[in-house]
């Protein structure tokens, strides 16, 4: 159906709050609806043949939000991962996480562990959930691990290539082909800076809870039109 298919799609799930506000609902309701949508959407994305889907669920900076909102989101993660781990498992989706575990509540880490373990052998698509995540921090953390390995004589500086550096990131993922940020904001917000180096960007104006299967297919249509040159030029054109 689509001639060009991105191997790795990433989505910045933005606009849950505004979606709720427009309907006179609480921000929490917007996040709930966002989570519900993510379930439906991930199934569809993998059905289309995409192999990797990375989503920005909670940034390191999101801890600056009100205590109530942070608590609501953490509760939602616990509830969602516990209740819906069987959904992802049934859909043959492998769930992994990127981010720092420090600052996360014990029950959140436990729910994350459970869904990771249950889905570890699935091969119908990899859902990478970025939680307590910062792209700059990820690069710093990788650098620290590399320095440690150099000090322990496991590495020397000549061995450090782009490919090797990638392996020190939170997850060893292929580069992102297509980055989508919903809600009409045009920012990267510290999201997967390394992996987005050559991504095509797409900024639909709708809020994440409304970014459904049809909206994703429209995004794929837009991707068909992109001419990815990676800094090169096609002189035959
Ligand atoms: C951005 O909307 C969204 C978030 C900070 C949280 C994203 C969380 C979900 C979609 C639900 C759970 C997801 C997973 C993966 C378990 P916003 O609050 O910034 O909206 P606004 O910009 O309109 O205020």
Short mmCIF file of C-alpha atoms and ligand atoms in Angstrom, two decimals:
data_model
loop_
_atom_site.label_atom_id
_atom_site.label_comp_id
_atom_site.label_asym_id
_atom_site.label_seq_id
_atom_site.Cartn_x
_atom_site.Cartn_y
_atom_site.Cartn_z
CA UNK A 1 0.00 0.00 0.00
CA UNK A 2 2.86 2.37 0.82
CA UNK A 3 5.90 2.11 -1.40
CA UNK A 4 8.28 3.71 1.09
CA UNK A 5 7.91 2.55 4.64
CA UNK A 6 9.86 4.08 7.52
CA UNK A 7 11.61 1.39 9.55
CA UNK A 8 11.65 3.47 12.74
CA UNK A 9 8.88 5.98 13.51
CA UNK A 10 9.01 8.26 16.56
CA UNK A 11 6.11 10.24 17.99
CA UNK A 12 6.11 13.14 20.45
CA UNK A 13 2.72 12.61 22.07
CA UNK A 14 1.72 16.24 22.47
CA UNK A 15 -1.57 18.00 23.12
CA UNK A 16 -3.34 15.78 25.66
CA UNK A 17 -3.93 18.78 27.94
CA UNK A 18 -5.31 21.01 25.20
CA UNK A 19 -7.51 18.18 23.89
CA UNK A 20 -9.08 17.92 27.35
CA UNK A 21 -9.38 21.69 27.84
CA UNK A 22 -11.31 22.08 24.58
CA UNK A 23 -13.83 19.59 25.95
CA UNK A 24 -13.97 21.10 29.43
CA UNK A 25 -12.35 17.99 30.85
CA UNK A 26 -9.46 17.67 33.29
CA UNK A 27 -5.90 17.32 31.96
CA UNK A 28 -5.89 13.82 33.46
CA UNK A 29 -8.71 12.80 31.15
CA UNK A 30 -6.58 13.96 28.22
CA UNK A 31 -3.69 11.76 29.34
CA UNK A 32 -6.02 8.78 29.75
CA UNK A 33 -7.32 9.32 26.26
CA UNK A 34 -3.73 9.67 25.02
CA UNK A 35 -2.84 6.31 26.49
CA UNK A 36 -5.92 4.68 24.99
CA UNK A 37 -4.99 6.13 21.62
CA UNK A 38 -1.41 4.90 21.89
CA UNK A 39 -2.64 1.34 22.31
CA UNK A 40 -4.82 1.50 19.19
CA UNK A 41 -2.21 3.37 17.22
CA UNK A 42 0.76 1.13 18.02
CA UNK A 43 -1.20 -1.90 16.81
CA UNK A 44 -1.92 -0.08 13.55
CA UNK A 45 1.63 1.21 13.07
CA UNK A 46 3.09 -2.30 13.32
CA UNK A 47 0.32 -3.70 11.14
CA UNK A 48 1.50 -1.30 8.44
CA UNK A 49 4.94 -2.93 8.63
CA UNK A 50 6.89 -0.38 10.67
CA UNK A 51 9.40 -2.28 12.82
CA UNK A 52 10.21 0.28 15.56
CA UNK A 53 7.97 2.85 17.24
CA UNK A 54 9.49 5.21 19.81
CA UNK A 55 7.22 7.44 21.88
CA UNK A 56 7.92 10.27 24.30
CA UNK A 57 5.77 9.45 27.34
CA UNK A 58 7.55 11.50 30.00
CA UNK A 59 10.61 13.71 29.79
CA UNK A 60 13.04 14.36 32.60
CA UNK A 61 11.77 17.95 32.48
CA UNK A 62 8.14 16.79 32.97
CA UNK A 63 8.99 16.28 36.65
CA UNK A 64 8.68 20.08 36.90
CA UNK A 65 4.91 19.82 36.36
CA UNK A 66 2.56 20.02 39.35
CA UNK A 67 2.82 17.25 41.93
CA UNK A 68 -0.73 16.22 41.12
CA UNK A 69 -0.11 15.88 37.40
CA UNK A 70 3.15 13.95 37.90
CA UNK A 71 1.39 11.62 40.33
CA UNK A 72 -1.49 11.12 37.92
CA UNK A 73 0.86 10.24 35.07
CA UNK A 74 2.92 7.84 37.20
CA UNK A 75 -0.29 6.15 38.41
CA UNK A 76 -1.45 5.92 34.80
CA UNK A 77 1.82 4.25 33.78
CA UNK A 78 1.52 1.70 36.61
CA UNK A 79 -2.13 1.01 35.88
CA UNK A 80 -1.61 0.98 32.10
CA UNK A 81 1.44 -1.28 32.04
CA UNK A 82 -0.07 -3.71 34.54
CA UNK A 83 -3.48 -3.89 32.93
CA UNK A 84 -2.45 -3.68 29.30
CA UNK A 85 0.66 -5.80 29.31
CA UNK A 86 -1.50 -8.67 28.05
CA UNK A 87 -2.80 -6.44 25.22
CA UNK A 88 0.73 -5.72 23.98
CA UNK A 89 1.69 -9.35 24.46
CA UNK A 90 -1.31 -10.59 22.50
CA UNK A 91 -0.43 -8.19 19.69
CA UNK A 92 3.09 -9.70 19.63
CA UNK A 93 4.62 -6.28 20.46
CA UNK A 94 7.90 -6.14 22.36
CA UNK A 95 7.96 -3.25 24.85
CA UNK A 96 11.24 -1.65 25.90
CA UNK A 97 12.07 1.60 27.73
CA UNK A 98 14.59 4.39 27.35
CA UNK A 99 15.44 6.79 30.13
CA UNK A 100 16.85 6.90 33.62
CA UNK A 101 15.40 4.77 36.35
CA UNK A 102 16.47 7.16 39.11
CA UNK A 103 13.64 9.35 40.42
CA UNK A 104 11.05 6.80 39.27
CA UNK A 105 8.80 5.28 41.92
CA UNK A 106 9.34 1.66 42.85
CA UNK A 107 5.90 0.59 41.63
CA UNK A 108 6.53 2.31 38.26
CA UNK A 109 9.84 0.46 37.83
CA UNK A 110 8.16 -2.79 38.82
CA UNK A 111 5.34 -2.34 36.28
CA UNK A 112 7.95 -1.50 33.61
CA UNK A 113 9.94 -4.64 34.44
CA UNK A 114 6.83 -6.80 34.23
CA UNK A 115 5.79 -5.63 30.77
CA UNK A 116 9.39 -5.85 29.48
CA UNK A 117 9.77 -9.42 30.73
CA UNK A 118 6.38 -10.58 29.47
CA UNK A 119 6.92 -9.21 25.96
CA UNK A 120 10.68 -9.88 25.63
CA UNK A 121 10.39 -12.60 22.98
CA UNK A 122 7.74 -10.92 20.80
CA UNK A 123 8.67 -10.07 17.24
CA UNK A 124 5.73 -8.16 15.81
CA UNK A 125 7.33 -4.73 16.36
CA UNK A 126 9.33 -2.94 19.05
CA UNK A 127 7.64 -0.22 21.09
CA UNK A 128 10.29 1.93 22.76
CA UNK A 129 8.72 4.06 25.50
CA UNK A 130 10.83 7.02 26.59
CA UNK A 131 10.11 7.62 30.26
CA UNK A 132 12.09 9.96 32.48
CA UNK A 133 14.02 10.58 29.30
CA UNK A 134 16.36 13.37 28.14
CA UNK A 135 18.24 13.18 24.84
CA UNK A 136 21.19 15.23 26.08
CA UNK A 137 21.40 13.13 29.23
CA UNK A 138 21.38 9.95 27.12
CA UNK A 139 24.46 11.16 25.23
CA UNK A 140 26.21 12.17 28.47
CA UNK A 141 25.37 8.80 30.06
CA UNK A 142 26.75 6.94 27.02
CA UNK A 143 29.94 9.02 27.19
CA UNK A 144 30.41 8.17 30.87
CA UNK A 145 29.99 4.44 30.14
CA UNK A 146 32.56 4.69 27.35
CA UNK A 147 35.04 6.50 29.60
CA UNK A 148 34.57 3.78 32.23
CA UNK A 149 35.27 1.09 29.66
CA UNK A 150 38.40 2.93 28.53
CA UNK A 151 39.59 3.19 32.14
CA UNK A 152 38.94 -0.53 32.59
CA UNK A 153 40.95 -1.29 29.43
CA UNK A 154 37.91 -2.67 27.62
CA UNK A 155 38.11 0.02 24.93
CA UNK A 156 40.63 2.39 23.44
CA UNK A 157 39.83 5.68 21.74
CA UNK A 158 40.60 4.38 18.22
CA UNK A 159 37.74 1.92 18.61
CA UNK A 160 35.13 4.65 19.10
CA UNK A 161 33.01 5.03 15.97
CA UNK A 162 29.46 6.30 15.47
CA UNK A 163 28.28 2.68 15.41
CA UNK A 164 30.03 1.83 18.65
CA UNK A 165 28.74 4.99 20.33
CA UNK A 166 25.15 3.98 19.39
CA UNK A 167 25.57 0.75 21.30
CA UNK A 168 26.20 2.71 24.52
CA UNK A 169 22.87 4.55 24.32
CA UNK A 170 19.93 3.38 26.47
CA UNK A 171 18.76 1.02 23.70
CA UNK A 172 20.57 -0.10 20.59
CA UNK A 173 18.06 1.16 18.00
CA UNK A 174 18.30 1.95 14.30
CA UNK A 175 18.14 5.61 13.36
CA UNK A 176 14.71 7.27 13.25
CA UNK A 177 13.32 7.68 9.73
CA UNK A 178 10.17 9.63 10.49
CA UNK A 179 9.49 11.88 13.47
CA UNK A 180 5.93 13.02 14.17
CA UNK A 181 4.99 15.67 16.74
CA UNK A 182 1.28 16.23 17.17
CA UNK A 183 -0.50 19.43 18.26
CA UNK A 184 1.19 21.91 15.93
CA UNK A 185 4.33 22.48 17.99
CA UNK A 186 7.57 22.62 16.00
CA UNK A 187 10.16 21.53 18.53
CA UNK A 188 12.29 18.47 19.26
CA UNK A 189 12.23 19.06 23.04
CA UNK A 190 15.33 16.99 23.81
CA UNK A 191 13.86 13.86 22.20
CA UNK A 192 16.24 11.21 20.83
CA UNK A 193 18.76 13.76 19.57
CA UNK A 194 21.28 11.17 18.39
CA UNK A 195 18.72 8.93 16.67
CA UNK A 196 16.93 11.82 14.92
CA UNK A 197 20.03 12.99 13.03
CA UNK A 198 18.52 12.32 9.58
CA UNK A 199 14.83 11.93 10.40
CA UNK A 200 12.11 13.47 8.27
CA UNK A 201 9.92 15.70 10.44
CA UNK A 202 6.12 15.94 10.32
CA UNK A 203 4.00 18.27 12.44
CA UNK A 204 0.24 17.64 12.19
CA UNK A 205 -1.85 20.21 14.02
CA UNK A 206 -4.23 17.76 15.72
CA UNK A 207 -3.83 16.77 19.36
CA UNK A 208 -2.45 13.35 20.20
CA UNK A 209 -5.73 11.76 21.41
CA UNK A 210 -7.15 12.47 17.92
CA UNK A 211 -4.10 11.19 16.05
CA UNK A 212 -5.78 7.95 14.96
CA UNK A 213 -5.13 5.29 12.35
CA UNK A 214 -6.36 7.51 9.52
CA UNK A 215 -4.13 10.38 10.63
CA UNK A 216 -1.17 8.02 10.72
CA UNK A 217 -1.88 6.83 7.18
CA UNK A 218 -1.98 10.47 6.07
CA UNK A 219 1.42 10.91 7.70
CA UNK A 220 2.71 7.89 5.73
CA UNK A 221 1.39 9.47 2.53
CA UNK A 222 3.38 12.59 3.35
CA UNK A 223 6.47 10.41 3.95
CA UNK A 224 6.12 9.06 0.38
CA UNK A 225 6.83 12.56 -0.93
CA UNK A 226 10.03 13.06 1.00
CA UNK A 227 13.31 12.83 -0.85
CA UNK A 228 15.91 11.57 1.60
CA UNK A 229 19.36 12.54 0.46
CA UNK A 230 21.49 12.25 3.62
CA UNK A 231 23.56 15.21 2.47
CA UNK A 232 24.03 13.78 -1.02
CA UNK A 233 22.66 15.04 -4.37
CA UNK A 234 21.03 12.95 -7.11
CA UNK A 235 22.69 14.54 -10.21
CA UNK A 236 20.43 12.58 -12.59
CA UNK A 237 17.40 14.67 -11.56
C1 LIG B 1 1.91 15.78 26.35
O1 LIG B 1 0.67 16.44 26.41
C2 LIG B 1 1.83 14.48 26.94
C3 LIG B 1 2.51 14.04 28.06
C4 LIG B 1 3.46 14.83 28.86
C5 LIG B 1 2.32 12.68 28.55
C6 LIG B 1 2.18 11.66 27.49
C7 LIG B 1 1.45 10.53 28.05
C8 LIG B 1 0.51 9.80 27.42
C9 LIG B 1 0.09 9.94 26.03
C10 LIG B 1 -0.18 8.76 28.16
C11 LIG B 1 0.61 7.57 28.51
C12 LIG B 1 1.55 7.09 27.55
C13 LIG B 1 2.31 5.97 27.70
C14 LIG B 1 3.36 5.62 26.74
C15 LIG B 1 2.15 5.05 28.84
P1 LIG B 1 0.63 17.79 27.23
O2 LIG B 1 0.22 17.48 28.63
O3 LIG B 1 1.94 18.49 27.11
O4 LIG B 1 -0.50 18.55 26.48
P2 LIG B 1 -0.60 20.13 26.31
O5 LIG B 1 0.66 20.58 25.62
O6 LIG B 1 -1.82 20.30 25.45
O7 LIG B 1 -0.77 20.70 27.68
#
